[in-house]
Short mmCIF file of C-alpha atoms and ligand atoms in Angstrom, two decimals:
data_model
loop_
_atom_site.label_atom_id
_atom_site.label_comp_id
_atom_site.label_asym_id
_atom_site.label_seq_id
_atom_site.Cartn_x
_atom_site.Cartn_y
_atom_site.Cartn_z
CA UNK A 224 72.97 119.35 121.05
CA UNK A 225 72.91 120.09 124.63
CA UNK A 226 70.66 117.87 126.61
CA UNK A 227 69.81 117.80 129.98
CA UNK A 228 68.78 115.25 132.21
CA UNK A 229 66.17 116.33 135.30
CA UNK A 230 66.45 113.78 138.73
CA UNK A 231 62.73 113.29 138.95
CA UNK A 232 61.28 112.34 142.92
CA UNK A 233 60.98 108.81 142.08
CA UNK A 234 64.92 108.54 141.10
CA UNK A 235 63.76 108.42 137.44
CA UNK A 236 65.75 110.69 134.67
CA UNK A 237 64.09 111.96 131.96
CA UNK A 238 65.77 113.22 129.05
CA UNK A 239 64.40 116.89 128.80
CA UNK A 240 64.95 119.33 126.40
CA UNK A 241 62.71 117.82 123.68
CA UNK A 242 62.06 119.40 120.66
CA UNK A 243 58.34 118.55 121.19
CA UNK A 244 55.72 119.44 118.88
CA UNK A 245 54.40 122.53 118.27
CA UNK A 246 51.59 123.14 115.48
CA UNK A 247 53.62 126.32 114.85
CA UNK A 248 56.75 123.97 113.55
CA UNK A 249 54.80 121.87 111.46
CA UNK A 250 56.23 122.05 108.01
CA UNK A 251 59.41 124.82 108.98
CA UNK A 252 61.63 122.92 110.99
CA UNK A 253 64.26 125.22 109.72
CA UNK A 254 65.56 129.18 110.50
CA UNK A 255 64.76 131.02 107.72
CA UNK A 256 69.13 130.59 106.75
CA UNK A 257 68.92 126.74 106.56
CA UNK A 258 65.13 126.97 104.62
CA UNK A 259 66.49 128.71 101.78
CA UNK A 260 69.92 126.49 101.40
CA UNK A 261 66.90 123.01 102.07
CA UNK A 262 65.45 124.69 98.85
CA UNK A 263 68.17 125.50 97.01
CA UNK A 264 69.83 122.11 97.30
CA UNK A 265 66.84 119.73 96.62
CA UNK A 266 66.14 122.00 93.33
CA UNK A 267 69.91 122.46 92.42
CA UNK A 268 72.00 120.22 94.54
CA UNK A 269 73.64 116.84 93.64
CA UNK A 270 71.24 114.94 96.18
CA UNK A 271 74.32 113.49 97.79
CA UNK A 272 76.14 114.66 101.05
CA UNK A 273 78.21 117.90 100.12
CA UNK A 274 80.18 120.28 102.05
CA UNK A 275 78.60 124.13 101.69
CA UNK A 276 81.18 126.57 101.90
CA UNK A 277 79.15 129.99 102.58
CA UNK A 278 80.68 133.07 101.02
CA UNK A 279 78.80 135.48 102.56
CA UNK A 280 80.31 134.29 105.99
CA UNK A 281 83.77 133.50 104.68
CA UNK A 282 83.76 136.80 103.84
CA UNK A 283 82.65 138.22 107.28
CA UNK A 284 85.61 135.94 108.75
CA UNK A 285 88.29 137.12 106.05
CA UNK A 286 87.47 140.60 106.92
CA UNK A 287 87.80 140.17 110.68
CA UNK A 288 91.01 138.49 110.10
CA UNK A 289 92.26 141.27 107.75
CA UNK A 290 91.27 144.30 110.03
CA UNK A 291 93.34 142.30 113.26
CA UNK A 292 96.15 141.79 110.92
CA UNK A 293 96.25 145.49 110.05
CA UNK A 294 96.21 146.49 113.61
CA UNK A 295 98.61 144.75 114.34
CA UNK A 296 100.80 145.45 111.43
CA UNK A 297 101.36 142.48 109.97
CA UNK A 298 101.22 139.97 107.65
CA UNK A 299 98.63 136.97 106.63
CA UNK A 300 99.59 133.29 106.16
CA UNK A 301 97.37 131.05 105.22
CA UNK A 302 96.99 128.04 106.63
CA UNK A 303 96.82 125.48 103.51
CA UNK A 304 95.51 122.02 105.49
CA UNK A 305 92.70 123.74 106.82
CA UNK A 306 91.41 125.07 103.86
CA UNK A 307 92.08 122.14 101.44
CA UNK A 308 91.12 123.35 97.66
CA UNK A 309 93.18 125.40 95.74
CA UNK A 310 90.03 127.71 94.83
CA UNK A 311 88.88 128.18 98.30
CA UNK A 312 92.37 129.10 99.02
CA UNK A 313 92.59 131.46 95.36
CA UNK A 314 89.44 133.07 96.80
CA UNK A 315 90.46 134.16 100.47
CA UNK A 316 93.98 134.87 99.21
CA UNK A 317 92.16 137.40 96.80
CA UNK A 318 90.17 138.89 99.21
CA UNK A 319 92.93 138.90 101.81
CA UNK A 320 95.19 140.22 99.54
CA UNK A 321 98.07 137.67 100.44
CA UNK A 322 100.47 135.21 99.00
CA UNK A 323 101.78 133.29 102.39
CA UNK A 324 100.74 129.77 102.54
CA UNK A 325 101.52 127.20 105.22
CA UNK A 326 101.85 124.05 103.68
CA UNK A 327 102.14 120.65 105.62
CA UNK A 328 102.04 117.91 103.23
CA UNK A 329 104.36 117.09 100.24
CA UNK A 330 101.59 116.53 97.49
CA UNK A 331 99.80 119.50 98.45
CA UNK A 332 102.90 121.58 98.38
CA UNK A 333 103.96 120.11 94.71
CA UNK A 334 100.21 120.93 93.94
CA UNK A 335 100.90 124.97 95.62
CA UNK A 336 103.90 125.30 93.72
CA UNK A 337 101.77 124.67 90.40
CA UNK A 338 98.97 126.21 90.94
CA UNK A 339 100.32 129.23 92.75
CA UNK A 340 103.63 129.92 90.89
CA UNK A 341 103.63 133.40 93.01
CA UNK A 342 103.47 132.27 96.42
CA UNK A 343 105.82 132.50 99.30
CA UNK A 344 105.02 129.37 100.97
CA UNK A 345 106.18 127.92 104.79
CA UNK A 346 106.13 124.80 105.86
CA UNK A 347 104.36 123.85 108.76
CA UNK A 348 106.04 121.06 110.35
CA UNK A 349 109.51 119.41 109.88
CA UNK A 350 109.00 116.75 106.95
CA UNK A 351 111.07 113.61 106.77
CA UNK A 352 114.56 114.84 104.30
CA UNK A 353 112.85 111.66 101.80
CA UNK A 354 109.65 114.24 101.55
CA UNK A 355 111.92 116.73 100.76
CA UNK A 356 113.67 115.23 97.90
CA UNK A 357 110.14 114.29 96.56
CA UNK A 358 108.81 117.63 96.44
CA UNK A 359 112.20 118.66 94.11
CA UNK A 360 111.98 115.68 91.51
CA UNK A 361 108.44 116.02 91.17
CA UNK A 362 108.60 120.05 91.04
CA UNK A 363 108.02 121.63 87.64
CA UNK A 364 107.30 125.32 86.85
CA UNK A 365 107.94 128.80 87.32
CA UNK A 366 107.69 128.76 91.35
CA UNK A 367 111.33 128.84 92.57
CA UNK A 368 112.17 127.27 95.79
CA UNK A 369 115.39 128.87 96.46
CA UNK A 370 113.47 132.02 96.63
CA UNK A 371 110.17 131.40 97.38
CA UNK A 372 110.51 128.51 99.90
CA UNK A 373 110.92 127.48 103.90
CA UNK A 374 111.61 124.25 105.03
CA UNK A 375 110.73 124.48 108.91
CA UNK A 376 113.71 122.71 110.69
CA UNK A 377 113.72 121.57 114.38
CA UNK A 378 117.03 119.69 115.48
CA UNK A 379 120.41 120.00 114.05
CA UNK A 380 120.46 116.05 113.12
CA UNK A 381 117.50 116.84 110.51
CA UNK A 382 119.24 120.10 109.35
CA UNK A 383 122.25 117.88 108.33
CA UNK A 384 120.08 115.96 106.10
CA UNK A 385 118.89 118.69 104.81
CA UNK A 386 122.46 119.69 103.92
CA UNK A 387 123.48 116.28 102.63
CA UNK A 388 120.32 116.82 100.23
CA UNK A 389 121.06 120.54 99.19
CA UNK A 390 124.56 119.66 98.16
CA UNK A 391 123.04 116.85 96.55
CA UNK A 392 120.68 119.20 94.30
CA UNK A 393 123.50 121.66 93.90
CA UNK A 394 121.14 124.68 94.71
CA UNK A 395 120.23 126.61 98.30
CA UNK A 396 117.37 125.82 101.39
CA UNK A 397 115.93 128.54 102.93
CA UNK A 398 115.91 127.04 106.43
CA UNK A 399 112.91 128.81 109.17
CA UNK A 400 113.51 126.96 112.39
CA UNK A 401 110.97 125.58 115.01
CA UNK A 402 110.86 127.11 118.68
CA UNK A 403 109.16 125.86 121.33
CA UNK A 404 107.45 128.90 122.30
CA UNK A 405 105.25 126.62 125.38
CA UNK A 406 103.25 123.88 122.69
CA UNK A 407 105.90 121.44 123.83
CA UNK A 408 105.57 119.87 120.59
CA UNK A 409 109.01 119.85 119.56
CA UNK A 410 111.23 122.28 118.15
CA UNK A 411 114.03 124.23 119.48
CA UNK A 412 114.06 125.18 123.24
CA UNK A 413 117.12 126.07 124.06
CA UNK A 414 119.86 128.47 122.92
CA UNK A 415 122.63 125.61 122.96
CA UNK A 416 120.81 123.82 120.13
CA UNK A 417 119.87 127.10 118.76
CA UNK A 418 123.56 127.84 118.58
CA UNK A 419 124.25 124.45 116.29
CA UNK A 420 121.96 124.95 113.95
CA UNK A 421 122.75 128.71 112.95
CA UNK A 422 126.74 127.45 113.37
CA UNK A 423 125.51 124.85 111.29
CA UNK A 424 123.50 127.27 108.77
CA UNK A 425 126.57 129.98 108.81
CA UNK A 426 129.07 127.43 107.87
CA UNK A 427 127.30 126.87 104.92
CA UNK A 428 125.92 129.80 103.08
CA UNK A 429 126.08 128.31 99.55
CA UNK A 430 123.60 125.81 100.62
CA UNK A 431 121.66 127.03 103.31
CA UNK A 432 120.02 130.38 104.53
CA UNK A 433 118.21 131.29 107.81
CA UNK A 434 115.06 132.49 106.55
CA UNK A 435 113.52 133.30 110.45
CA UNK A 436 111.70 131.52 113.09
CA UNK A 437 108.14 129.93 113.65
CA UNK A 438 106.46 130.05 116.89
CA UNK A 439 103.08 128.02 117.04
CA UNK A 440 100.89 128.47 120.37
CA UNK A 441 97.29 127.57 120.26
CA UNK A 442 96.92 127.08 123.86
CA UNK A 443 97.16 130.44 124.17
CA UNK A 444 93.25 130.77 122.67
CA UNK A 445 92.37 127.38 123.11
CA UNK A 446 90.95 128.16 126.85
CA UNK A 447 93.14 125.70 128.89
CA UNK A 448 91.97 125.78 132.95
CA UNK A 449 92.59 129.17 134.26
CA UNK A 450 94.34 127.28 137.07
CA UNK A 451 97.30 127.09 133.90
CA UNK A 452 97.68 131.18 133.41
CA UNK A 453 94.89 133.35 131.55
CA UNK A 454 95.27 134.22 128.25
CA UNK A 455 97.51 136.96 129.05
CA UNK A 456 99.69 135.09 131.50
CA UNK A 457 100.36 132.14 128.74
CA UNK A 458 101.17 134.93 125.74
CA UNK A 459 103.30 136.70 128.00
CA UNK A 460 105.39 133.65 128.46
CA UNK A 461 105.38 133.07 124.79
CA UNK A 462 106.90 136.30 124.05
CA UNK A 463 109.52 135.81 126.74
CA UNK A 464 110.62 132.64 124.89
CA UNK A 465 110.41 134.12 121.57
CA UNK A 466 112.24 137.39 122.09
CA UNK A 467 114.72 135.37 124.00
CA UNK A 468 115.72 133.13 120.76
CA UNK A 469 115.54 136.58 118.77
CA UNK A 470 117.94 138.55 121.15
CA UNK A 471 120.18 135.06 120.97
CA UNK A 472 120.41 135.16 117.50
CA UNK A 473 121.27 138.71 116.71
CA UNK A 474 123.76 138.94 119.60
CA UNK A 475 125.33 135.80 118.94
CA UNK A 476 124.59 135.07 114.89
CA UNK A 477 124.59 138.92 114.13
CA UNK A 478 125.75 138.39 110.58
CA UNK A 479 122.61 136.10 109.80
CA UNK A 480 120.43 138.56 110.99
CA UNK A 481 118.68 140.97 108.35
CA UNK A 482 115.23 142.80 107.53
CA UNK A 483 112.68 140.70 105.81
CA UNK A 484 113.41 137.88 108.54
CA UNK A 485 110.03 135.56 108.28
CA UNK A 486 109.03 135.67 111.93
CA UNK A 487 106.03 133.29 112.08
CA UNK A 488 103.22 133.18 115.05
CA UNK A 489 99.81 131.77 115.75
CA UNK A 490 97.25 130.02 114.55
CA UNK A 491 93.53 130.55 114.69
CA UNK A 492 93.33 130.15 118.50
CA UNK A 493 95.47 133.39 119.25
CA UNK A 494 96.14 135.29 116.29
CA UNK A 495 94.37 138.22 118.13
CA UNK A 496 96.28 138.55 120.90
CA UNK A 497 99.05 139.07 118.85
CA UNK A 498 98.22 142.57 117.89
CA UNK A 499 99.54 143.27 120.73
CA UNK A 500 102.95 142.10 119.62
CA UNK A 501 106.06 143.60 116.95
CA UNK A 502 107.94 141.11 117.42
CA UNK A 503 106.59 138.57 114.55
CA UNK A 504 105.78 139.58 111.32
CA UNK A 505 103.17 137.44 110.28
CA UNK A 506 100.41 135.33 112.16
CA UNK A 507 99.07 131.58 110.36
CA UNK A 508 95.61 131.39 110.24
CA UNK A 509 93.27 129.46 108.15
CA UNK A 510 90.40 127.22 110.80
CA UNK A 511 89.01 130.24 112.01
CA UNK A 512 88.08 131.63 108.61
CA UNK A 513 85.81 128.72 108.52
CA UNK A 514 85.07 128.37 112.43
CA UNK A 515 83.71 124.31 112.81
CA UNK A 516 82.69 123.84 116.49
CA UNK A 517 85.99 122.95 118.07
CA UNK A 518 86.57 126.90 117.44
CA UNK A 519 84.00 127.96 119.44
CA UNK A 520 86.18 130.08 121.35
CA UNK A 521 85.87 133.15 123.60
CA UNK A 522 89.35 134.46 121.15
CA UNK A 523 86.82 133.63 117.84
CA UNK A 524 83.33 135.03 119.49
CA UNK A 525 83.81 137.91 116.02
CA UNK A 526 83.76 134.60 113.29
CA UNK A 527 80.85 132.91 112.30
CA UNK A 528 80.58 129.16 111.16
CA UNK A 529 80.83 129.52 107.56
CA UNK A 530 81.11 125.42 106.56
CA UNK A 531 78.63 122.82 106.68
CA UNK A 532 77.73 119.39 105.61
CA UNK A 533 74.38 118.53 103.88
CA UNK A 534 72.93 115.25 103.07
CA UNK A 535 69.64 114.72 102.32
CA UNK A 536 67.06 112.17 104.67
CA UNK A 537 66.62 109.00 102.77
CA UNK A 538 64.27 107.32 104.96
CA UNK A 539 61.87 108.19 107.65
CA UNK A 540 60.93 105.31 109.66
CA UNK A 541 58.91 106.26 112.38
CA UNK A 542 59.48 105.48 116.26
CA UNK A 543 63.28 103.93 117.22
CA UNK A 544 63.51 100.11 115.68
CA UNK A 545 66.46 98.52 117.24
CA UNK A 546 66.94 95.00 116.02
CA UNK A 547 67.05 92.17 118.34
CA UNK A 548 64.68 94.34 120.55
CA UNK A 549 62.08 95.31 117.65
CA UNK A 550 58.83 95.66 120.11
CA UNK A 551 60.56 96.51 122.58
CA UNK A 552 62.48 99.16 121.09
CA UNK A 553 59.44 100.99 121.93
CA UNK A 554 60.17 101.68 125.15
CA UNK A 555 63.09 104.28 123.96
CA UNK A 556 60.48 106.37 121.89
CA UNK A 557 57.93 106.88 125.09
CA UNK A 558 61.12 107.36 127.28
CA UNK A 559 62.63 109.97 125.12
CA UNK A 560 60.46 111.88 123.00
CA UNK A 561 63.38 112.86 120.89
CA UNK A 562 63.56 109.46 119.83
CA UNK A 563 59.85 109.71 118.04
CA UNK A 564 61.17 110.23 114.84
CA UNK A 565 63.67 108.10 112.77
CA UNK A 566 65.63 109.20 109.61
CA UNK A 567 68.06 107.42 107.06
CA UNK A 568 70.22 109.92 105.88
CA UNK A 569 72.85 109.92 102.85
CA UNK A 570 76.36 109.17 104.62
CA UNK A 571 76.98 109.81 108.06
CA UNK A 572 79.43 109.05 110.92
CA UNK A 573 81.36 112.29 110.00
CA UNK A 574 83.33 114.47 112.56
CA UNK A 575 80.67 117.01 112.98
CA UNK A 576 77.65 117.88 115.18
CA UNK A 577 74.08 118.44 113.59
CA UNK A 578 73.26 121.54 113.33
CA UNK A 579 69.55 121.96 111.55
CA UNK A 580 66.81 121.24 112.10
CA UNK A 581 67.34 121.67 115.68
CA UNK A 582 67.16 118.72 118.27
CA UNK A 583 68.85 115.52 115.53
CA UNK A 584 71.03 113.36 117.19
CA UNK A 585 72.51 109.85 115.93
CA UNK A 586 71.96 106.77 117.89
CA UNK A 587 74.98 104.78 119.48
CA UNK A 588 72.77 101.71 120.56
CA UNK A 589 72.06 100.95 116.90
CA UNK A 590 75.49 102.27 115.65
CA UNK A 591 77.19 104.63 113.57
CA UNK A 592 77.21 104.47 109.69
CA UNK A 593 79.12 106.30 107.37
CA UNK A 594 76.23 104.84 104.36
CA UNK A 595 73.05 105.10 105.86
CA UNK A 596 73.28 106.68 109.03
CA UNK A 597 69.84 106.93 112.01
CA UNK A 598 69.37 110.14 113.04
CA UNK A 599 66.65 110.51 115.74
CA UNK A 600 64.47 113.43 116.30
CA UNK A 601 61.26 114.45 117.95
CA UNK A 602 57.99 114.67 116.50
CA UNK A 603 58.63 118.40 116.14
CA UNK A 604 61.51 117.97 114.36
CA UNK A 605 59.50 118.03 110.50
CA UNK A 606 61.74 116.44 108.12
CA UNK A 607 60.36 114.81 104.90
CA UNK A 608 62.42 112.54 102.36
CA UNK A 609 64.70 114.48 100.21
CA UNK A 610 65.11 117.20 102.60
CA UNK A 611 68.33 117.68 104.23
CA UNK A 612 69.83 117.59 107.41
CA UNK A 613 72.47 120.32 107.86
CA UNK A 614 75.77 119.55 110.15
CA UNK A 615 78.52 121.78 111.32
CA UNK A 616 81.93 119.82 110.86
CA UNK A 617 83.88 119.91 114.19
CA UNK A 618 87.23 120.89 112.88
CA UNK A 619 88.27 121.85 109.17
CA UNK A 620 91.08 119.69 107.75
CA UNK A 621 90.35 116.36 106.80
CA UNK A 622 86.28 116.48 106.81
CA UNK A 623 86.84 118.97 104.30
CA UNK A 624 88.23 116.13 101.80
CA UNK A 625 85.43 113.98 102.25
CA UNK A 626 82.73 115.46 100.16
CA UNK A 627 84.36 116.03 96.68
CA UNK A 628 83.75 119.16 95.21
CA UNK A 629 83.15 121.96 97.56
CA UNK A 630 79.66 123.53 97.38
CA UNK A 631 80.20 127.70 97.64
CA UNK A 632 76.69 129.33 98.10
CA UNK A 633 76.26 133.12 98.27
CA UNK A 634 72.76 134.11 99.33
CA UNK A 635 71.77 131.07 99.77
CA UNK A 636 72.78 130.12 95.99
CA UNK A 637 74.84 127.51 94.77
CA UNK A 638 77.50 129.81 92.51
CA UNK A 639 80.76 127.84 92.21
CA UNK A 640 82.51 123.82 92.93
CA UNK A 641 85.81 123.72 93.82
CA UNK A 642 87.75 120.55 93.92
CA UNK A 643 89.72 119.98 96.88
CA UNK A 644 93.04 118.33 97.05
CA UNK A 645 94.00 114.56 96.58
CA UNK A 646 95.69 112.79 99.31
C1 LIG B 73 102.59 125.45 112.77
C2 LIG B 73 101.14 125.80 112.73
N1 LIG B 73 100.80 127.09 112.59
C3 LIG B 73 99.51 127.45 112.53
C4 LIG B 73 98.49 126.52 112.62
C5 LIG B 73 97.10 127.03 112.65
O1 LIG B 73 96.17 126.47 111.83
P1 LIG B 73 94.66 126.88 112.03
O2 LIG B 73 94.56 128.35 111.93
O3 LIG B 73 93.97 126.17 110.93
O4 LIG B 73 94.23 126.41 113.38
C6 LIG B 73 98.81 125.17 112.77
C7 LIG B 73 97.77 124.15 112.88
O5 LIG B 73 97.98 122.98 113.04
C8 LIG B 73 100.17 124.80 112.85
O6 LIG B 73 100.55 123.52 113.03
#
């Protein structure tokens, strides 16, 4: 919540902004949206904190994603981490009518290679060469890594490993290597190391084949200080970097260049801007599809928040109680009249902001709890026991494995669980 604080005459600051009481809010301290899910979840819900996926909006996001995709003439990955259950992931695939994951994690990509036999999955960041060998001795079924995999390599020290363990297996690595397109967060960044590894890749064609490139650039969308370059300026200088390691490679590595090259971009941040782009082939995206509030970004102002936590209010104890001050503790109630109200909910202390009913905010003088947490709120504010307090998570990876099952609603419904994966 955004509160301000006024400079009164006498030097005084007064919280303002209160959610103060109007006889209109009595009893409907919701929007009509967050009413009907209050409803739904004390009559159908598991009475614990849960994490509502909303398929009407997930929907709405897909969609947006899909027509930029099509404009630009590409293709969707999905971005695996950020949407951590194998049936949110079946679901948006469906819709989105793709097969690309980006996977960063070895037990989730054993888990892809199960569950999605068909998929052509990425990886997302260079995993230790011990990862690697995991994934192959635990790796059963019909999914076929020689055809149907990308290990994303950065240095030529780690693509000799992954040589020592290819001859090892006896069988072939698809190899997509890193750039560093501007992140600065590794990865290849200069056509002299460029050079060694597709020497290195060319020299060995029974066990390694350049599969393409992956070029990650957030900042692009994530609204660094114009004082850095606009939008425009920083993709611009992107491009330059990545066309430069293209034109590289098929003057110098000609013979390792072919159609059907995996030329990875983006992430949520700027997958928009690249419609303006032939270059790549395919843009990542998977945060924006569920928008949590670090995505609240001029490049996202088309998505709508489509996840949120819900945990119902335990306890409603009146004015702020702080111990070791008890009485005194008054003093913050009459100061702040969004501290007339105190509720115990279910859980708490998550990476997220509260979203409904308006004006709830936890309370750092008497500390964050992740099993009862206070919540404060004005006298406006209307909650009763059992009714829950609705929070929007602030980014979508690991909050999302906190909950158990994911909750999908549609129209305010509860209509399927999905499990999400183990660590
Ligand atoms: C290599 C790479 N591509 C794409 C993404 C984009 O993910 P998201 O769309 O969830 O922000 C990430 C996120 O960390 C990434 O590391």
């Amino acid at each position: 919540m955004n509160r301000r604080h006024f400079v009164l005459g006498t030097g005084a600051v007064l919280a303002a902004g209160a959610w103060l009481l109007r006889p209109s809010d009595r009893g409907s301290p919701y929007t009509e949206y967050f009413r009907t899910l209050n409803a739904e979840l004390k009559a159908h819900g598991p009475m614990r904190p849960v994490m509502l996926i909303d398929l009407d909006r997930l929907d709405h996001n897909i969609d947006v994603v899909n027509q930029s995709v099509r404009r630009g003439g590409k293709q969707l990955r999905l971005v695996e981490k950020s949407l951590p259950s194998p049936g949110l992931l079946a679901y948006i695939a469906k819709r989105a009518g793709t097969q690309r994951l980006m996977s960063f994690h070895q037990p989730f990509l054993n888990h892809d290679a199960q569950v999605f036999p068909q998929a052509d999955i990425l990886i997302g960041k260079p995993l230790p060469v011990r990862s690697a060998e995991l994934f192959y001795q635990t790796h059963k079924g019909a999914f076929d890594p020689s055809r149907q995999l990308q290990w994303l390599l950065d240095t030529p020290e780690r693509l000799q490993q992954y040589l020592a363990l290819a001859q090892g297996l006896g069988t072939r690595l698809r190899v997509n290597i890193e750039l560093d397109v501007g992140l600065h967060r590794g990865g290849v960044s200069d056509n002299v190391v460029l050079g060694q590894m597709l020497t290195l890749i060319g020299a060995n064609p029974q066990h390694l084949e350049f599969a393409g490139f992956m070029g990650y650039d957030p900042f692009v969308g994530m609204g660094v200080p114009g004082i850095l370059g606009s939008p425009q300026a920083l993709f611009d200088q992107v491009m330059v970097r990545y066309n430069g390691c293209v034109d590289f490679t098929r003057q110098q590595f000609g013979r390792l260049w072919r159609e059907g090259l995996t030329l990875n971009t983006a992430g949520s941040p700027s997958y928009r801007i690249h419609e303006q782009e032939k270059l790549s082939t395919e843009v990542s995206v998977g945060t924006a599809l569920l928008k949590p509030t670090h995505y609240d970004l001029p490049s996202l102002s088309e998505h709508v928040p489509a996840a949120f936590i819900a945990t119902p209010v335990l306890k409603s104890t009146g004015p702020v109680n702080i111990p070791a001050l008890d009485g005194t503790s008054r003093v913050f109630s009459w100061w702040d009249p969004n501290q007339r109200e105190t509720f115990f909910i279910y859980g708490g202390n998550w990476m997220a902001e509260f979203e409904s009913p308006r004006g709830l905010q936890s309370n750092d003088l008497y500390g964050r709890s992740s099993n009862q947490e206070m919540v404060n709120g004005s006298s406006a504010v209307g909650l009763n026991i059992e009714d829950q307090v609705f929070l929007r998570p602030t980014q979508s990876e690991f909050v999302l494995l906190q909950f158990g099952d994911l909750l999908a609603v549609r129209g305010g419904k509860i209509v399927e669980t999905w499990p999400v994966y183990n660590n």
